[in-house]
mmCIF file of C-alpha atoms and ligand atoms in Angstrom:
data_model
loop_
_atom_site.group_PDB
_atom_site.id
_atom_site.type_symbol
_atom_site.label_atom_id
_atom_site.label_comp_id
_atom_site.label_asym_id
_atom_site.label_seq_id
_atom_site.Cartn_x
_atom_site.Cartn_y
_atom_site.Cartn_z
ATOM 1 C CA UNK M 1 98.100 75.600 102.384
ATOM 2 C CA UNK M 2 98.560 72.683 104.978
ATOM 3 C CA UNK M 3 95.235 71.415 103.567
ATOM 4 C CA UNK M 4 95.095 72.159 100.012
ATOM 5 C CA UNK M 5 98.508 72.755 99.230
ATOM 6 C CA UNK M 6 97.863 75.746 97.698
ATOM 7 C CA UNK M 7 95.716 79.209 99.048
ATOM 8 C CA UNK M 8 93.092 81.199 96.600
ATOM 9 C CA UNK M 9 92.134 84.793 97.187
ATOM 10 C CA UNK M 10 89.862 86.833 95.277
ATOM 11 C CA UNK M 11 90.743 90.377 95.799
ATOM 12 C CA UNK M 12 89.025 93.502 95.508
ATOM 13 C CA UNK M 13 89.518 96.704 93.529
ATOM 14 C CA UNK M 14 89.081 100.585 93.993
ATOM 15 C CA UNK M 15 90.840 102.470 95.998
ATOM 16 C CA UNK M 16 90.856 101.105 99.437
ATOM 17 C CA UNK M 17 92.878 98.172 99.108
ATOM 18 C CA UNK M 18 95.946 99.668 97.543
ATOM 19 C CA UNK M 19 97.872 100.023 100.509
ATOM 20 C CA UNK M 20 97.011 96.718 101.742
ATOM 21 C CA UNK M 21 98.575 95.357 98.575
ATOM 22 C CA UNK M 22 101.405 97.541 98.796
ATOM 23 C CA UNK M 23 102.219 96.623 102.563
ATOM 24 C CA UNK M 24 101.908 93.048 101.604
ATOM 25 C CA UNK M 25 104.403 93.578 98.751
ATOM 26 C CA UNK M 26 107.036 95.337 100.892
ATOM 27 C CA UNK M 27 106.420 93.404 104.076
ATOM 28 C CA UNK M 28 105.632 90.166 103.547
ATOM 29 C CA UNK M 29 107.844 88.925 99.883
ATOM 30 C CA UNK M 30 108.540 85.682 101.973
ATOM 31 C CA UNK M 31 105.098 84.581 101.504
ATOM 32 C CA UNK M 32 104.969 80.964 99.317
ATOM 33 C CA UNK M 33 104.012 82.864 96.650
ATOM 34 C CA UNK M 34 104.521 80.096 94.312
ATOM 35 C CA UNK M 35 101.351 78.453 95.825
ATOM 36 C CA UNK M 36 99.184 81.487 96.334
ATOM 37 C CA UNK M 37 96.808 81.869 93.617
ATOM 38 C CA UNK M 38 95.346 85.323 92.908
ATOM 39 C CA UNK M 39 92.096 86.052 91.175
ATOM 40 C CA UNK M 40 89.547 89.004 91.040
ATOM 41 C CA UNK M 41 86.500 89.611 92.942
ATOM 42 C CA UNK M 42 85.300 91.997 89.747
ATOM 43 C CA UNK M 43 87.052 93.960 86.951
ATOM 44 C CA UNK M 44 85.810 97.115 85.100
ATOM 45 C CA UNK M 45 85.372 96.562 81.480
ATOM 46 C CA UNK M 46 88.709 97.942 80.331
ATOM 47 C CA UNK M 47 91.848 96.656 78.866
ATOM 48 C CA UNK M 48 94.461 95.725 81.345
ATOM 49 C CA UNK M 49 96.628 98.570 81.115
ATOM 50 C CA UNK M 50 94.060 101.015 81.756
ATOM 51 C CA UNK M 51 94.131 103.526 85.054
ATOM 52 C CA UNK M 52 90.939 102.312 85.768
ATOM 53 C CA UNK M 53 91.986 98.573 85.909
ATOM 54 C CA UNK M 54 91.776 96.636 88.921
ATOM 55 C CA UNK M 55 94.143 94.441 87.882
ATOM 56 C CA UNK M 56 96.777 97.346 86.729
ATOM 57 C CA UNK M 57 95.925 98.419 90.375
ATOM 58 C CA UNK M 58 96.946 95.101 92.214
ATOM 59 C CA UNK M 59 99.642 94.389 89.878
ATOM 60 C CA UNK M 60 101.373 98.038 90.387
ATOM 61 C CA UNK M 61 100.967 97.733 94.145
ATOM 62 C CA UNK M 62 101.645 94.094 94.496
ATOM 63 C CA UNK M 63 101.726 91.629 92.029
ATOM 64 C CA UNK M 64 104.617 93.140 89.715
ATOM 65 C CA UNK M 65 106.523 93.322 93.089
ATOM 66 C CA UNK M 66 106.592 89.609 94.601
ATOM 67 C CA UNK M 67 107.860 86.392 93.064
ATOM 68 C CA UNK M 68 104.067 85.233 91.623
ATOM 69 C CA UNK M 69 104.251 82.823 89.217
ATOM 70 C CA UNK M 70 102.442 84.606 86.412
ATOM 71 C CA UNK M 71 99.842 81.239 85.915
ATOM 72 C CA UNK M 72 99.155 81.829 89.545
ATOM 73 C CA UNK M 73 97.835 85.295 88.575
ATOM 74 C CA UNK M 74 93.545 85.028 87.210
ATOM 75 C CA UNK M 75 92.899 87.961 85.586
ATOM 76 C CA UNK M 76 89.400 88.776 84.340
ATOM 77 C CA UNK M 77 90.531 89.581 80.507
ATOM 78 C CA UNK M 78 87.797 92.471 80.394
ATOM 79 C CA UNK M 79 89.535 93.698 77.009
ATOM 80 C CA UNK M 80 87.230 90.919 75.754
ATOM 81 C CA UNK M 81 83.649 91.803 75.600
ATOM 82 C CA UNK M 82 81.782 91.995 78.510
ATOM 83 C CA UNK M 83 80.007 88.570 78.172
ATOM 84 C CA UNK M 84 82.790 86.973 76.722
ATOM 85 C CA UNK M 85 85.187 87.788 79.636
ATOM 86 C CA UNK M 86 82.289 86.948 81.880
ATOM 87 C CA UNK M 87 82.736 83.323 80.087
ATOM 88 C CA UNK M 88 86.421 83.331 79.424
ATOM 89 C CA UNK M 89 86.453 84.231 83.789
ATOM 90 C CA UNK M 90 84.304 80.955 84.204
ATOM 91 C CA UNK M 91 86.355 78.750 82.142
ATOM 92 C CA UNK M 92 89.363 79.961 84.350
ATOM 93 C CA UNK M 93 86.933 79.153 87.488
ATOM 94 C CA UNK M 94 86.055 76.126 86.433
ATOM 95 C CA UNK M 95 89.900 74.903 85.029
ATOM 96 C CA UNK M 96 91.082 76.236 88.514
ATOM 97 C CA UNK M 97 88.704 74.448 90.837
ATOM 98 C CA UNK M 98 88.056 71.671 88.769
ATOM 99 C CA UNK M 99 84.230 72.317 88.842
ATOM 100 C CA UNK M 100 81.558 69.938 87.516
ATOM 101 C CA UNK M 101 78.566 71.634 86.337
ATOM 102 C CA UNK M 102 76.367 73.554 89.754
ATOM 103 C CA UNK M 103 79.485 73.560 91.705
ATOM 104 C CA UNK M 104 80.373 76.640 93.261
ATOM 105 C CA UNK M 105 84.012 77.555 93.716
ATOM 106 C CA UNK M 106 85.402 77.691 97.290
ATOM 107 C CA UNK M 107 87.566 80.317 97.947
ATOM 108 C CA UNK M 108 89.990 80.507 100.529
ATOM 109 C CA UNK M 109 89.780 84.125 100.880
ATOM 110 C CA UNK M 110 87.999 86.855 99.737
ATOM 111 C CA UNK M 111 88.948 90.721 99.733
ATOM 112 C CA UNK M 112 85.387 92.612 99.086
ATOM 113 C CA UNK M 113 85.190 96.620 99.251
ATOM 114 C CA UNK M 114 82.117 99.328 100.077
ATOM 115 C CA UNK M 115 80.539 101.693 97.872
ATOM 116 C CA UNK M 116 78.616 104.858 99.150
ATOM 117 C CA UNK M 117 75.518 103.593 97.686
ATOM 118 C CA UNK M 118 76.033 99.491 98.955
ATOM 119 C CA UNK M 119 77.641 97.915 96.363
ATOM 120 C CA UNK M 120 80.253 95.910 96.752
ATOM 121 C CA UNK M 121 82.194 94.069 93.443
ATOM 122 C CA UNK M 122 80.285 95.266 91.168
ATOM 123 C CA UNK M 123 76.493 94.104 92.873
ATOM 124 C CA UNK M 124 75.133 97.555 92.396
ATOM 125 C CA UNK M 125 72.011 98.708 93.720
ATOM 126 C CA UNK M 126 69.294 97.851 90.950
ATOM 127 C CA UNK M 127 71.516 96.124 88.620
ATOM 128 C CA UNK M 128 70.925 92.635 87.258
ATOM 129 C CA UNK M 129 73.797 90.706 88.842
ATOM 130 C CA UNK M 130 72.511 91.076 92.500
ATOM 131 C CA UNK M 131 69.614 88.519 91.766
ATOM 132 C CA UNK M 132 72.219 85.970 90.020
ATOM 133 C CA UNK M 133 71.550 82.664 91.547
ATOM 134 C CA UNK M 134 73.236 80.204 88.841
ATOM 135 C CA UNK M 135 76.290 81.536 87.593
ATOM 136 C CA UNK M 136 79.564 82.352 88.725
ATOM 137 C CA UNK M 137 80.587 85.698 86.554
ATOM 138 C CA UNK M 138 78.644 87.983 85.183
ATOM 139 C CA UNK M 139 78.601 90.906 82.506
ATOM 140 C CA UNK M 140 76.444 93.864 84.729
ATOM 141 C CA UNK M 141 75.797 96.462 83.296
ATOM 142 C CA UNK M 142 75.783 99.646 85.499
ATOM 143 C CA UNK M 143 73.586 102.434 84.895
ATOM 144 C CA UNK M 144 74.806 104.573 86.641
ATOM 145 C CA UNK M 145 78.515 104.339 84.975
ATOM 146 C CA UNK M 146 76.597 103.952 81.572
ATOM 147 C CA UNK M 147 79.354 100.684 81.686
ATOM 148 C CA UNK M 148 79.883 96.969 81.736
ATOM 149 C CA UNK M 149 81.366 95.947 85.048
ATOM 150 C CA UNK M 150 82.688 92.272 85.409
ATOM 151 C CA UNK M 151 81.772 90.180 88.465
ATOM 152 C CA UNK M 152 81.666 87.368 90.570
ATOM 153 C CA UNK M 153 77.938 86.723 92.280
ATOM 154 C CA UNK M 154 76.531 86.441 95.294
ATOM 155 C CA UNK M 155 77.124 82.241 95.457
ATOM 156 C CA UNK M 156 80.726 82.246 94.959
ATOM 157 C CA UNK M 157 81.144 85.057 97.421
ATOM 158 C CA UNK M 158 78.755 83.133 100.103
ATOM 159 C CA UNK M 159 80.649 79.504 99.432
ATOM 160 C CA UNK M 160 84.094 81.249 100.408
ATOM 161 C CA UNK M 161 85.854 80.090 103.775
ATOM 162 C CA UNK M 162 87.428 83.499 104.771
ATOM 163 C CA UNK M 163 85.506 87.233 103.168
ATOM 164 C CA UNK M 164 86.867 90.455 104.795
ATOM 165 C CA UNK M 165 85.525 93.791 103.907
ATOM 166 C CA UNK M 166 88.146 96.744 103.681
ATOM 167 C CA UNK M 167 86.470 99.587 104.293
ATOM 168 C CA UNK M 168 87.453 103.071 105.019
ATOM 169 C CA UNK M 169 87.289 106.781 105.271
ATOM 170 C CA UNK M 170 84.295 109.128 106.018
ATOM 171 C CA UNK M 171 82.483 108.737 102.991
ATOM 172 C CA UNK M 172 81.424 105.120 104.219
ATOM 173 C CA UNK M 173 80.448 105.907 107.445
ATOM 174 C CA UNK M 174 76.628 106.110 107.156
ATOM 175 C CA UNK M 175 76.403 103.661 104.650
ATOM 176 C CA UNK M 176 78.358 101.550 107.215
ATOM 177 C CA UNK M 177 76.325 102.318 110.178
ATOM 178 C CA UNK M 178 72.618 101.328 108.097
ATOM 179 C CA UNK M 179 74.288 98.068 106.525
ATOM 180 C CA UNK M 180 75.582 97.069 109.997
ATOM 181 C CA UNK M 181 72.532 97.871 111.748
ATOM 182 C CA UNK M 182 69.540 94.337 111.942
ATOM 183 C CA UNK M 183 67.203 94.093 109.754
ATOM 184 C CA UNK M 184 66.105 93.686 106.442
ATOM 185 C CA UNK M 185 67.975 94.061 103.436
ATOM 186 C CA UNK M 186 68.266 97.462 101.697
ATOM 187 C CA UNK M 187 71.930 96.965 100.465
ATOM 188 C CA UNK M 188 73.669 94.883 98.059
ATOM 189 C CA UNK M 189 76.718 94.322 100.190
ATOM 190 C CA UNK M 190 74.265 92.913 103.067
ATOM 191 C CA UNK M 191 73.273 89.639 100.811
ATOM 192 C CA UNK M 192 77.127 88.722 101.541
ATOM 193 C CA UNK M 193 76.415 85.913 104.249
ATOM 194 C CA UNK M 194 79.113 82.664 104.160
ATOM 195 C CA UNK M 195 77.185 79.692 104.143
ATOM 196 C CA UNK M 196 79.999 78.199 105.976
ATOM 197 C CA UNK M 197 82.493 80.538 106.247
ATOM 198 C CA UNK M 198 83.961 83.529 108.304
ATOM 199 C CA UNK M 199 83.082 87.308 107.376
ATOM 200 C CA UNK M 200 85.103 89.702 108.981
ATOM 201 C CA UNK M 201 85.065 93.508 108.598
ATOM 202 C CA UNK M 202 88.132 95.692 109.083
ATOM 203 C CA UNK M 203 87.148 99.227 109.119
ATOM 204 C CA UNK M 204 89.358 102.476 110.216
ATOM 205 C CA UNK M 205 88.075 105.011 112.678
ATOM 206 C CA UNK M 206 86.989 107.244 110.079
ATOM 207 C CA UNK M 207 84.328 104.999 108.205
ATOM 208 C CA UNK M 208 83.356 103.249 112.076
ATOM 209 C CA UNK M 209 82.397 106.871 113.429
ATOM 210 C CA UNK M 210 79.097 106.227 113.135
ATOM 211 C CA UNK M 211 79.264 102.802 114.567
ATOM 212 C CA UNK M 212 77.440 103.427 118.610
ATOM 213 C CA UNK M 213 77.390 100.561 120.921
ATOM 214 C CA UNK M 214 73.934 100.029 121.342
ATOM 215 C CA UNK M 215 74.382 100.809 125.139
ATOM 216 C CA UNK M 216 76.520 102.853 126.543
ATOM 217 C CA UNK M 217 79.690 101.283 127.888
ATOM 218 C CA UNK M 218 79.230 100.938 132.191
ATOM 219 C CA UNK M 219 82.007 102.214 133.530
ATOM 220 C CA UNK M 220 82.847 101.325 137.074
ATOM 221 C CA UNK M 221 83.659 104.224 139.445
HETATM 222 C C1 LIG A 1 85.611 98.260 92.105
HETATM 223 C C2 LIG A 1 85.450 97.499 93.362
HETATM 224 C C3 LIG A 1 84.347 98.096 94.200
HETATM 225 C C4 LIG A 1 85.048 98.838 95.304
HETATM 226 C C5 LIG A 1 84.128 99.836 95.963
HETATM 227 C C6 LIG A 1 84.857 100.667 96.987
HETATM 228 O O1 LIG A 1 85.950 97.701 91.092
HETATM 229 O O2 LIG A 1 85.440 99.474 92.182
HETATM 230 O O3 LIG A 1 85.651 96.230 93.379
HETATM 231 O O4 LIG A 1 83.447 97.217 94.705
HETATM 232 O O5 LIG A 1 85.521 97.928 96.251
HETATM 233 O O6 LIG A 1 83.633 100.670 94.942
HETATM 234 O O7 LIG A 1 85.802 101.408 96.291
HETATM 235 P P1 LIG A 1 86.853 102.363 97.051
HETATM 236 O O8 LIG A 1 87.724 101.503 97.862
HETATM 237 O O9 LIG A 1 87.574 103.019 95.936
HETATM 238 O O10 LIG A 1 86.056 103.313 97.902
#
């Protein structure tokens, strides 16, 4: 805010981040939420008011419950066609961040979930979007869901300042434990490196079981 005058966050969908929203809704309404701009990170190709929206999702658990202007609020209009809302999301990119052509959008914060298999958005394992190097949204389809998923890619995630994984429960912990652990890269969720930013992950103590410090901690008699 103090140096832009106004704060971006893309955030994330599924289940995870629900209570998040929700806690920021009941806890923190003070928030200058006139200047907070909200966009998407990915949307599933569904009309708005669909139970599988991520934006019926954020706006049930946050957005419908704080004083956001509704132009601060970027929603991926996936009742369009998939390419189209792919296009219709960069024109709102582009309008937003005042981008001249091979920009990349800067986000001040990024909210980014963790799928069993290593997705995260929707960068699925073998899907076409994970090897996007020039645009900003894309239409992926995903096998597996026999769908169209909506998506930022892998440059506008990297040129954020701020991306912070939510990730939790059981079902993520050995996923967690091989994306976390050095070496090459096997997941989609591992090709999220800032370029000059901060990446954070917040994890419960469910999804970190399988998280061992490499060496045991000493412990002094
Ligand atoms: C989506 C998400 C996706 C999600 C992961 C984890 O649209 O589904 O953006 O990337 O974050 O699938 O989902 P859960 O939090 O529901 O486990």
């Amino acid at each position: 805010m103090a140096e832009h005058g106004r704060f971006s966050v893309a955030l994330s969908g599924g289940n995870t981040p629900r209570n998040v929203y929700s806690l920021l809704a009941n806890e923190h309404k003070d928030l200058p939420w006139e200047r907070i701009h909200i966009f998407f990170g990915d949307e599933r190709h569904v009309p708005p008011t669909d139970s599988d929206s991520n934006f019926r999702m954020a706006n049930e658990s946050l957005l419908s419950k704080v004083p956001i202007p509704e132009s601060n609020v970027h929603r991926i209009r996936a009742e369009l066609e998939p390419s189209a809302a792919a296009e219709d999301y960069e024109t709102q990119l582009q309008a937003y961040f005042r981008l001249a052509s091979g920009d990349w959008p800067r986000f001040d914060l990024v909210f980014l979930g963790l799928g069993e298999d290593g997705h995260t958005a929707s960068l699925f394992p073998g899907s076409d979007a994970i090897n996007e190097t020039s645009r900003r949204v894309v239409a992926n389809w995903v096998q597996k869901f026999q769908a169209f998923r909506i998506t930022l890619t892998f440059p506008v995630l990297n040129h954020a300042a701020e991306v912070t994984f939510l990730v939790s429960g059981e079902s993520k912990a050995q996923v967690l434990s091989d994306v976390l652990k050095p070496g090459a890269i096997k997941y989609p969720c591992q090709s999220v490196q800032p370029e000059d930013g901060h990446l954070l992950w917040l994890l419960d103590q469910d999804a970190a079981k399988l998280l061992r410090p490499e060496k045991p901690p000493i412990t002094v008699q």
